[in-house]
mmCIF file of N, CA, C and O in Angstrom:
data_model
loop_
_atom_site.group_PDB
_atom_site.id
_atom_site.type_symbol
_atom_site.label_atom_id
_atom_site.label_comp_id
_atom_site.label_asym_id
_atom_site.label_seq_id
_atom_site.Cartn_x
_atom_site.Cartn_y
_atom_site.Cartn_z
ATOM 1 N N MET V 12 143.793 79.920 5.026
ATOM 2 C CA MET V 12 142.926 79.776 3.890
ATOM 3 C C MET V 12 141.540 78.578 4.403
ATOM 4 O O MET V 12 140.230 78.436 4.204
ATOM 5 N N ASP V 13 142.007 77.605 5.217
ATOM 6 C CA ASP V 13 141.276 76.607 5.285
ATOM 7 C C ASP V 13 140.175 77.090 6.564
ATOM 8 O O ASP V 13 138.933 76.272 6.308
ATOM 9 N N PHE V 14 140.625 78.270 7.288
ATOM 10 C CA PHE V 14 140.094 78.298 8.359
ATOM 11 C C PHE V 14 138.631 79.340 7.816
ATOM 12 O O PHE V 14 137.594 79.068 7.881
ATOM 13 N N LEU V 15 138.736 79.956 6.699
ATOM 14 C CA LEU V 15 137.382 80.666 6.007
ATOM 15 C C LEU V 15 136.806 79.868 4.766
ATOM 16 O O LEU V 15 135.520 80.291 4.910
ATOM 17 N N HIS V 16 137.795 78.676 4.416
ATOM 18 C CA HIS V 16 136.495 77.530 3.842
ATOM 19 C C HIS V 16 135.480 76.787 4.695
ATOM 20 O O HIS V 16 134.360 76.450 4.650
ATOM 21 N N LEU V 17 136.048 77.023 6.062
ATOM 22 C CA LEU V 17 134.964 76.142 7.126
ATOM 23 C C LEU V 17 134.181 77.329 7.412
ATOM 24 O O LEU V 17 132.925 76.268 7.942
ATOM 25 N N LEU V 18 134.359 78.580 7.322
ATOM 26 C CA LEU V 18 133.440 79.248 7.713
ATOM 27 C C LEU V 18 132.436 79.209 6.774
ATOM 28 O O LEU V 18 131.219 79.403 6.821
ATOM 29 N N GLY V 19 132.942 79.801 5.417
ATOM 30 C CA GLY V 19 131.612 79.147 4.589
ATOM 31 C C GLY V 19 130.630 78.155 4.557
ATOM 32 O O GLY V 19 129.942 78.412 3.710
ATOM 33 N N MET V 20 131.176 76.901 4.532
ATOM 34 C CA MET V 20 130.925 76.188 4.778
ATOM 35 C C MET V 20 129.145 76.060 6.187
ATOM 36 O O MET V 20 128.012 75.515 6.121
ATOM 37 N N ALA V 21 130.071 76.730 7.185
ATOM 38 C CA ALA V 21 129.115 76.203 8.472
ATOM 39 C C ALA V 21 127.537 77.458 7.993
ATOM 40 O O ALA V 21 126.677 77.824 8.832
ATOM 41 N N ALA V 22 128.291 78.377 7.530
ATOM 42 C CA ALA V 22 127.113 79.606 7.012
ATOM 43 C C ALA V 22 125.594 79.095 6.634
ATOM 44 O O ALA V 22 125.983 78.324 5.456
ATOM 45 N N PRO V 23 124.833 79.245 7.035
ATOM 46 C CA PRO V 23 123.436 79.010 6.407
ATOM 47 C C PRO V 23 123.041 79.267 4.786
ATOM 48 O O PRO V 23 123.402 80.922 4.354
ATOM 49 N N GLN V 24 122.519 78.442 3.937
ATOM 50 C CA GLN V 24 122.193 79.038 2.656
ATOM 51 C C GLN V 24 120.827 79.050 2.554
ATOM 52 O O GLN V 24 120.448 78.136 3.365
ATOM 53 N N GLY V 25 120.732 79.923 2.217
ATOM 54 C CA GLY V 25 118.918 79.833 1.328
ATOM 55 C C GLY V 25 118.239 79.957 2.640
ATOM 56 O O GLY V 25 118.370 80.405 3.331
ATOM 57 N N GLY V 26 116.674 80.062 2.283
ATOM 58 C CA GLY V 26 115.558 80.048 3.300
ATOM 59 C C GLY V 26 115.779 79.091 3.705
ATOM 60 O O GLY V 26 114.977 78.928 4.955
ATOM 61 N N GLU V 27 115.958 77.600 3.912
ATOM 62 C CA GLU V 27 115.677 76.700 4.700
ATOM 63 C C GLU V 27 115.817 77.015 5.748
ATOM 64 O O GLU V 27 115.213 76.506 6.898
ATOM 65 N N GLN V 28 117.153 77.735 6.377
ATOM 66 C CA GLN V 28 116.895 77.827 7.982
ATOM 67 C C GLN V 28 116.366 78.933 8.418
ATOM 68 O O GLN V 28 116.379 78.930 9.774
ATOM 69 N N GLY V 29 116.478 79.534 7.737
ATOM 70 C CA GLY V 29 115.408 80.613 8.717
ATOM 71 C C GLY V 29 114.299 79.876 8.603
ATOM 72 O O GLY V 29 112.915 80.604 9.836
ATOM 73 N N GLY V 30 113.205 79.163 7.732
ATOM 74 C CA GLY V 30 112.016 78.519 7.696
ATOM 75 C C GLY V 30 112.257 77.498 9.152
ATOM 76 O O GLY V 30 111.361 77.320 9.981
ATOM 77 N N GLY V 31 113.376 76.804 9.760
ATOM 78 C CA GLY V 31 113.366 75.706 10.384
ATOM 79 C C GLY V 31 113.737 76.950 11.862
ATOM 80 O O GLY V 31 112.911 76.636 12.995
ATOM 81 N N MET V 32 113.802 78.314 11.635
ATOM 82 C CA MET V 32 114.286 78.796 12.918
ATOM 83 C C MET V 32 112.957 79.663 13.537
ATOM 84 O O MET V 32 112.309 79.216 14.554
ATOM 85 N N MET V 33 111.864 79.980 11.952
ATOM 86 C CA MET V 33 110.788 80.517 12.452
ATOM 87 C C MET V 33 110.003 79.381 13.012
ATOM 88 O O MET V 33 108.898 79.791 13.938
ATOM 89 N N GLY V 34 109.899 77.532 12.176
ATOM 90 C CA GLY V 34 108.973 76.787 13.151
ATOM 91 C C GLY V 34 109.225 76.543 14.037
ATOM 92 O O GLY V 34 108.340 76.561 14.996
ATOM 93 N N THR V 35 110.591 76.878 14.571
ATOM 94 C CA THR V 35 110.754 76.693 16.371
ATOM 95 C C THR V 35 109.974 77.565 17.195
ATOM 96 O O THR V 35 110.029 77.319 18.207
ATOM 97 N N LEU V 36 110.270 78.689 16.581
ATOM 98 C CA LEU V 36 109.592 80.093 17.495
ATOM 99 C C LEU V 36 108.371 79.963 17.581
ATOM 100 O O LEU V 36 107.477 80.116 18.526
ATOM 101 N N ILE V 37 107.457 79.509 16.699
ATOM 102 C CA ILE V 37 106.452 79.003 16.832
ATOM 103 C C ILE V 37 105.859 78.246 17.570
ATOM 104 O O ILE V 37 104.799 77.949 18.434
ATOM 105 N N MET V 38 106.831 76.615 17.859
ATOM 106 C CA MET V 38 106.550 76.048 18.795
ATOM 107 C C MET V 38 107.033 76.461 19.910
ATOM 108 O O MET V 38 105.790 76.291 20.897
ATOM 109 N N PHE V 39 107.690 77.199 20.310
ATOM 110 C CA PHE V 39 107.843 77.537 21.432
ATOM 111 C C PHE V 39 106.656 78.584 21.999
ATOM 112 O O PHE V 39 106.455 78.435 23.096
ATOM 113 N N GLY V 40 106.337 79.605 21.040
ATOM 114 C CA GLY V 40 105.113 80.619 21.121
ATOM 115 C C GLY V 40 104.024 79.262 21.697
ATOM 116 O O GLY V 40 102.926 79.424 22.569
ATOM 117 N N GLY V 41 103.914 78.021 21.036
ATOM 118 C CA GLY V 41 102.427 77.277 21.238
ATOM 119 C C GLY V 41 102.116 76.812 22.565
ATOM 120 O O GLY V 41 101.915 76.549 23.286
ATOM 121 N N VAL V 42 103.799 76.430 23.195
ATOM 122 C CA VAL V 42 104.071 75.768 24.276
ATOM 123 C C VAL V 42 103.474 76.865 25.385
ATOM 124 O O VAL V 42 102.980 76.254 26.363
ATOM 125 N N ILE V 43 104.210 77.921 25.483
ATOM 126 C CA ILE V 43 104.203 79.105 26.319
ATOM 127 C C ILE V 43 102.212 79.307 26.558
ATOM 128 O O ILE V 43 101.661 79.231 27.363
ATOM 129 N N LEU V 44 101.165 79.409 25.165
ATOM 130 C CA LEU V 44 100.350 79.463 25.169
ATOM 131 C C LEU V 44 99.734 78.580 26.538
ATOM 132 O O LEU V 44 98.852 78.751 26.761
ATOM 133 N N ILE V 45 99.998 77.257 26.143
ATOM 134 C CA ILE V 45 99.768 76.085 26.442
ATOM 135 C C ILE V 45 99.358 76.312 28.258
ATOM 136 O O ILE V 45 98.718 76.032 28.889
ATOM 137 N N MET V 46 100.730 76.449 28.172
ATOM 138 C CA MET V 46 100.882 76.701 29.713
ATOM 139 C C MET V 46 100.185 77.263 30.157
ATOM 140 O O MET V 46 99.803 77.470 31.353
ATOM 141 N N TYR V 47 100.015 78.446 29.805
ATOM 142 C CA TYR V 47 99.043 79.934 30.307
ATOM 143 C C TYR V 47 97.812 79.292 30.475
ATOM 144 O O TYR V 47 96.823 79.428 31.707
ATOM 145 N N PHE V 48 97.152 78.592 29.676
ATOM 146 C CA PHE V 48 95.452 78.318 29.372
ATOM 147 C C PHE V 48 95.342 76.884 30.631
ATOM 148 O O PHE V 48 94.492 77.032 31.000
ATOM 149 N N MET V 49 96.953 76.023 30.226
ATOM 150 C CA MET V 49 96.536 75.123 31.818
ATOM 151 C C MET V 49 96.754 74.713 32.883
ATOM 152 O O MET V 49 96.361 74.392 33.566
ATOM 153 N N MET V 50 97.767 76.202 33.361
ATOM 154 C CA MET V 50 98.518 76.481 34.680
ATOM 155 C C MET V 50 98.609 77.450 35.001
ATOM 156 O O MET V 50 97.689 77.879 36.171
ATOM 157 N N ILE V 51 98.391 78.657 34.295
ATOM 158 C CA ILE V 51 98.721 80.053 34.833
ATOM 159 C C ILE V 51 97.172 80.648 35.255
ATOM 160 O O ILE V 51 96.904 80.843 36.161
ATOM 161 N N ARG V 52 96.754 80.454 33.885
ATOM 162 C CA ARG V 52 95.133 81.224 34.404
ATOM 163 C C ARG V 52 93.905 80.478 35.395
ATOM 164 O O ARG V 52 93.385 80.803 35.990
ATOM 165 N N PRO V 53 94.227 79.218 35.062
ATOM 166 C CA PRO V 53 93.039 78.493 36.320
ATOM 167 C C PRO V 53 93.971 78.934 37.473
ATOM 168 O O PRO V 53 92.984 79.287 38.866
ATOM 169 N N GLN V 54 95.172 78.956 38.069
ATOM 170 C CA GLN V 54 95.718 79.143 39.215
ATOM 171 C C GLN V 54 95.287 80.141 39.479
ATOM 172 O O GLN V 54 94.708 81.093 40.355
ATOM 173 N N GLN V 55 95.300 81.745 38.842
ATOM 174 C CA GLN V 55 94.646 83.159 38.831
ATOM 175 C C GLN V 55 93.454 83.279 39.648
ATOM 176 O O GLN V 55 93.085 83.801 39.805
ATOM 177 N N LYS V 56 92.575 82.663 38.668
ATOM 178 C CA LYS V 56 90.920 82.215 38.927
ATOM 179 C C LYS V 56 90.455 81.577 40.275
ATOM 180 O O LYS V 56 89.902 82.151 41.229
ATOM 181 N N ARG V 57 91.996 80.475 40.850
ATOM 182 C CA ARG V 57 91.305 79.710 41.884
ATOM 183 C C ARG V 57 91.988 81.252 43.073
ATOM 184 O O ARG V 57 90.919 81.378 43.951
ATOM 185 N N GLN V 58 92.649 81.902 42.937
ATOM 186 C CA GLN V 58 92.795 82.726 43.739
ATOM 187 C C GLN V 58 92.306 84.033 43.939
ATOM 188 O O GLN V 58 91.829 84.302 44.956
ATOM 189 N N LYS V 59 91.382 84.523 42.380
ATOM 190 C CA LYS V 59 90.411 85.152 43.090
ATOM 191 C C LYS V 59 89.060 84.758 43.339
ATOM 192 O O LYS V 59 88.812 85.206 44.308
ATOM 193 N N GLU V 60 89.311 83.815 43.063
ATOM 194 C CA GLU V 60 87.755 83.333 44.031
ATOM 195 C C GLU V 60 87.908 82.661 45.868
ATOM 196 O O GLU V 60 87.344 83.276 46.617
ATOM 197 N N HIS V 61 89.650 82.888 45.814
ATOM 198 C CA HIS V 61 89.587 82.575 47.144
ATOM 199 C C HIS V 61 89.604 83.508 47.827
ATOM 200 O O HIS V 61 89.107 83.619 49.275
ATOM 201 N N GLN V 62 89.861 84.649 47.197
ATOM 202 C CA GLN V 62 90.185 86.086 48.320
ATOM 203 C C GLN V 62 88.698 87.002 47.945
ATOM 204 O O GLN V 62 88.023 87.479 49.455
ATOM 205 N N SER V 63 87.722 86.528 47.781
ATOM 206 C CA SER V 63 86.596 86.822 47.605
ATOM 207 C C SER V 63 86.014 85.977 48.504
ATOM 208 O O SER V 63 84.899 86.653 49.189
ATOM 209 N N MET V 64 86.226 85.400 48.788
ATOM 210 C CA MET V 64 85.714 84.011 49.886
ATOM 211 C C MET V 64 86.300 84.929 51.069
ATOM 212 O O MET V 64 85.582 84.790 52.279
ATOM 213 N N LEU V 65 87.372 85.075 51.506
ATOM 214 C CA LEU V 65 87.967 85.425 52.760
ATOM 215 C C LEU V 65 87.355 86.749 53.049
ATOM 216 O O LEU V 65 87.016 87.149 54.090
ATOM 217 N N ASN V 66 87.087 87.827 51.807
ATOM 218 C CA ASN V 66 86.298 88.957 51.489
ATOM 219 C C ASN V 66 84.376 88.882 52.540
ATOM 220 O O ASN V 66 84.271 89.636 53.448
ATOM 221 N N ALA V 67 84.436 87.500 52.375
ATOM 222 C CA ALA V 67 82.524 87.391 52.767
ATOM 223 C C ALA V 67 83.054 87.186 54.104
ATOM 224 O O ALA V 67 81.875 86.742 54.407
ATOM 225 N N ILE V 68 83.666 86.729 54.630
ATOM 226 C CA ILE V 68 83.293 85.465 56.076
ATOM 227 C C ILE V 68 83.157 86.784 57.022
ATOM 228 O O ILE V 68 83.240 88.039 56.702
ATOM 229 N N LYS V 69 81.909 86.225 57.771
ATOM 230 C CA LYS V 69 81.363 87.269 58.659
ATOM 231 C C LYS V 69 81.039 86.291 60.381
ATOM 232 O O LYS V 69 81.577 85.119 59.678
ATOM 233 N N LYS V 70 80.875 86.827 61.062
ATOM 234 C CA LYS V 70 81.026 86.424 62.447
ATOM 235 C C LYS V 70 79.886 85.303 62.357
ATOM 236 O O LYS V 70 78.597 85.340 61.445
ATOM 237 N N GLY V 71 79.767 84.049 62.894
ATOM 238 C CA GLY V 71 78.903 82.998 63.176
ATOM 239 C C GLY V 71 79.117 82.189 61.565
ATOM 240 O O GLY V 71 78.699 81.053 61.782
ATOM 241 N N ASP V 72 80.200 82.067 60.481
ATOM 242 C CA ASP V 72 80.522 81.546 59.699
ATOM 243 C C ASP V 72 81.176 80.379 60.179
ATOM 244 O O ASP V 72 81.955 80.380 61.071
ATOM 245 N N GLN V 73 80.954 78.957 59.758
ATOM 246 C CA GLN V 73 82.111 77.758 59.888
ATOM 247 C C GLN V 73 82.875 77.714 58.660
ATOM 248 O O GLN V 73 82.297 77.621 57.849
ATOM 249 N N VAL V 74 84.389 78.097 59.169
ATOM 250 C CA VAL V 74 85.367 78.189 58.779
ATOM 251 C C VAL V 74 86.004 76.518 58.614
ATOM 252 O O VAL V 74 86.120 76.012 59.937
ATOM 253 N N VAL V 75 87.245 76.031 57.742
ATOM 254 C CA VAL V 75 88.103 75.183 58.354
ATOM 255 C C VAL V 75 89.415 76.118 57.500
ATOM 256 O O VAL V 75 89.778 76.795 56.865
ATOM 257 N N THR V 76 90.128 75.702 58.694
ATOM 258 C CA THR V 76 91.839 76.342 58.188
ATOM 259 C C THR V 76 92.811 75.554 57.091
ATOM 260 O O THR V 76 92.417 74.243 57.019
ATOM 261 N N SER V 77 93.832 76.073 56.420
ATOM 262 C CA SER V 77 94.597 75.203 55.878
ATOM 263 C C SER V 77 95.126 73.951 56.912
ATOM 264 O O SER V 77 95.808 73.385 56.075
ATOM 265 N N ALA V 78 95.159 74.172 58.388
ATOM 266 C CA ALA V 78 95.912 73.040 58.973
ATOM 267 C C ALA V 78 94.485 71.749 59.697
ATOM 268 O O ALA V 78 94.915 71.217 60.007
ATOM 269 N N GLY V 79 93.325 72.571 58.445
ATOM 270 C CA GLY V 79 92.150 71.143 59.227
ATOM 271 C C GLY V 79 91.639 71.608 60.078
ATOM 272 O O GLY V 79 90.882 70.575 60.596
ATOM 273 N N MET V 80 91.786 72.730 61.053
ATOM 274 C CA MET V 80 91.085 72.976 62.061
ATOM 275 C C MET V 80 89.594 73.710 61.938
ATOM 276 O O MET V 80 89.559 74.551 60.733
ATOM 277 N N HIS V 81 88.756 72.676 62.206
ATOM 278 C CA HIS V 81 87.196 73.318 62.573
ATOM 279 C C HIS V 81 86.463 74.344 62.916
ATOM 280 O O HIS V 81 86.924 74.008 64.548
ATOM 281 N N GLY V 82 86.142 75.368 62.979
ATOM 282 C CA GLY V 82 85.609 76.460 63.869
ATOM 283 C C GLY V 82 84.632 77.088 63.566
ATOM 284 O O GLY V 82 84.044 77.529 62.460
ATOM 285 N N LYS V 83 83.779 78.352 64.373
ATOM 286 C CA LYS V 83 82.733 78.970 63.935
ATOM 287 C C LYS V 83 83.873 80.090 64.723
ATOM 288 O O LYS V 83 84.188 80.592 65.327
ATOM 289 N N VAL V 84 82.971 81.390 63.092
ATOM 290 C CA VAL V 84 83.727 82.469 63.336
ATOM 291 C C VAL V 84 82.990 83.600 64.236
ATOM 292 O O VAL V 84 82.116 83.464 64.413
ATOM 293 N N VAL V 85 83.939 83.782 65.463
ATOM 294 C CA VAL V 85 83.491 85.021 66.644
ATOM 295 C C VAL V 85 83.588 85.985 66.316
ATOM 296 O O VAL V 85 82.829 87.137 66.733
ATOM 297 N N GLU V 86 85.190 86.442 65.544
ATOM 298 C CA GLU V 86 84.879 88.210 65.306
ATOM 299 C C GLU V 86 86.236 88.184 64.115
ATOM 300 O O GLU V 86 86.952 87.423 63.780
ATOM 301 N N VAL V 87 85.993 89.137 63.219
ATOM 302 C CA VAL V 87 86.477 89.478 61.755
ATOM 303 C C VAL V 87 87.968 90.735 61.708
ATOM 304 O O VAL V 87 86.303 91.749 61.925
ATOM 305 N N ASP V 88 88.498 90.935 61.920
ATOM 306 C CA ASP V 88 89.565 91.774 61.511
ATOM 307 C C ASP V 88 89.511 92.275 60.384
ATOM 308 O O ASP V 88 89.509 91.863 59.621
ATOM 309 N N GLU V 89 90.821 93.303 59.732
ATOM 310 C CA GLU V 89 90.980 93.790 59.027
ATOM 311 C C GLU V 89 91.946 92.106 58.395
ATOM 312 O O GLU V 89 91.801 92.114 57.054
ATOM 313 N N LYS V 90 92.580 91.546 59.080
ATOM 314 C CA LYS V 90 93.240 90.658 58.523
ATOM 315 C C LYS V 90 93.488 89.362 59.540
ATOM 316 O O LYS V 90 93.685 88.321 59.061
ATOM 317 N N THR V 91 92.704 89.646 60.194
ATOM 318 C CA THR V 91 92.762 88.101 61.043
ATOM 319 C C THR V 91 91.728 87.567 61.316
ATOM 320 O O THR V 91 90.633 88.824 61.505
ATOM 321 N N VAL V 92 91.378 86.787 62.294
ATOM 322 C CA VAL V 92 89.982 85.886 62.434
ATOM 323 C C VAL V 92 89.925 85.224 63.534
ATOM 324 O O VAL V 92 90.891 84.703 63.942
ATOM 325 N N LEU V 93 89.233 85.887 64.607
ATOM 326 C CA LEU V 93 89.018 84.642 65.931
ATOM 327 C C LEU V 93 88.375 83.873 65.708
ATOM 328 O O LEU V 93 86.660 83.843 65.174
ATOM 329 N N VAL V 94 88.632 82.783 65.345
ATOM 330 C CA VAL V 94 87.706 81.262 65.467
ATOM 331 C C VAL V 94 87.288 80.192 67.003
ATOM 332 O O VAL V 94 88.869 80.188 67.496
ATOM 333 N N GLU V 95 86.116 80.323 67.199
ATOM 334 C CA GLU V 95 85.967 79.412 68.459
ATOM 335 C C GLU V 95 86.101 78.097 67.906
ATOM 336 O O GLU V 95 85.095 77.536 67.205
ATOM 337 N N VAL V 96 87.144 77.374 68.703
ATOM 338 C CA VAL V 96 87.550 75.894 68.024
ATOM 339 C C VAL V 96 86.618 74.824 69.267
ATOM 340 O O VAL V 96 86.175 73.640 68.670
ATOM 341 N N ALA V 97 86.090 75.313 70.386
ATOM 342 C CA ALA V 97 85.619 74.478 71.505
ATOM 343 C C ALA V 97 84.696 75.285 72.435
ATOM 344 O O ALA V 97 85.178 76.753 72.036
ATOM 345 N N ASP V 98 84.180 74.739 73.303
ATOM 346 C CA ASP V 98 83.558 75.768 74.403
ATOM 347 C C ASP V 98 84.547 76.431 75.067
ATOM 348 O O ASP V 98 85.893 75.743 75.359
ATOM 349 N N ASN V 99 84.662 78.147 75.085
ATOM 350 C CA ASN V 99 86.076 79.012 75.976
ATOM 351 C C ASN V 99 87.318 78.449 74.632
ATOM 352 O O ASN V 99 87.826 78.866 75.630
ATOM 353 N N VAL V 100 87.055 78.210 73.903
ATOM 354 C CA VAL V 100 88.236 77.939 73.101
ATOM 355 C C VAL V 100 88.624 78.754 72.065
ATOM 356 O O VAL V 100 87.892 78.185 71.146
ATOM 357 N N LYS V 101 89.839 79.615 71.970
ATOM 358 C CA LYS V 101 88.844 80.768 71.034
ATOM 359 C C LYS V 101 90.423 81.105 70.367
ATOM 360 O O LYS V 101 91.641 81.220 71.202
ATOM 361 N N ILE V 102 90.783 80.836 68.897
ATOM 362 C CA ILE V 102 92.208 80.896 68.634
ATOM 363 C C ILE V 102 92.239 81.495 67.201
ATOM 364 O O ILE V 102 91.209 82.181 66.275
ATOM 365 N N ARG V 103 92.736 82.812 67.676
ATOM 366 C CA ARG V 103 93.092 83.899 65.699
ATOM 367 C C ARG V 103 94.478 83.622 64.908
ATOM 368 O O ARG V 103 94.883 82.984 65.450
ATOM 369 N N PHE V 104 93.367 83.368 63.822
ATOM 370 C CA PHE V 104 94.259 83.111 62.350
ATOM 371 C C PHE V 104 94.430 84.242 61.798
ATOM 372 O O PHE V 104 93.511 84.962 61.801
ATOM 373 N N GLU V 105 94.948 84.173 60.937
ATOM 374 C CA GLU V 105 95.436 85.198 60.234
ATOM 375 C C GLU V 105 94.124 84.449 58.985
ATOM 376 O O GLU V 105 94.058 83.353 58.776
ATOM 377 N N LYS V 106 93.815 85.343 58.055
ATOM 378 C CA LYS V 106 92.778 85.396 57.111
ATOM 379 C C LYS V 106 92.938 84.272 56.173
ATOM 380 O O LYS V 106 92.129 83.766 55.648
ATOM 381 N N VAL V 107 94.306 84.241 55.478
ATOM 382 C CA VAL V 107 94.823 83.822 54.498
ATOM 383 C C VAL V 107 94.649 82.040 54.913
ATOM 384 O O VAL V 107 95.219 81.527 54.043
ATOM 385 N N ALA V 108 94.559 81.629 56.213
ATOM 386 C CA ALA V 108 94.736 80.448 56.741
ATOM 387 C C ALA V 108 93.455 79.544 56.794
ATOM 388 O O ALA V 108 93.373 78.830 56.601
ATOM 389 N N ILE V 109 92.288 80.613 56.015
ATOM 390 C CA ILE V 109 91.079 80.208 56.235
ATOM 391 C C ILE V 109 91.035 79.379 55.169
ATOM 392 O O ILE V 109 91.648 80.293 54.126
ATOM 393 N N ALA V 110 91.159 78.039 54.765
ATOM 394 C CA ALA V 110 91.370 77.097 53.545
ATOM 395 C C ALA V 110 89.640 77.539 52.813
ATOM 396 O O ALA V 110 89.094 76.887 51.942
ATOM 397 N N ASN V 111 88.602 76.911 53.800
ATOM 398 C CA ASN V 111 86.948 76.765 53.104
ATOM 399 C C ASN V 111 86.353 77.479 54.418
ATOM 400 O O ASN V 111 85.885 77.373 55.459
ATOM 401 N N LYS V 112 84.808 77.556 53.593
ATOM 402 C CA LYS V 112 83.715 78.046 54.157
ATOM 403 C C LYS V 112 82.968 77.234 54.155
ATOM 404 O O LYS V 112 82.647 76.617 52.995
ATOM 405 N N SER V 113 82.009 76.582 55.659
ATOM 406 C CA SER V 113 81.041 75.428 55.180
ATOM 407 C C SER V 113 79.756 76.050 55.710
ATOM 408 O O SER V 113 79.305 77.256 56.398
#
């Protein structure tokens, strides 16, 4: 009998508990929206800009790789770029390794 009495006391009474749960869900949804607009959306925008920059690379462009190597594009393939970093020194990089075009 004591166990049933304890269960009756622990059960939510009235609409107060439901309102607290609804408020928690609204706060949780708000936090997710803030994270989306502050973190995820700008990241997607940067990725899209970087991809369009990579698609626009052509022979003769000055580029900087993600490792910091500066050079001039000599040849562009579908996935790779041949970069001249010094006289008669050419290195092939993946396109995604190009960080900046100057």
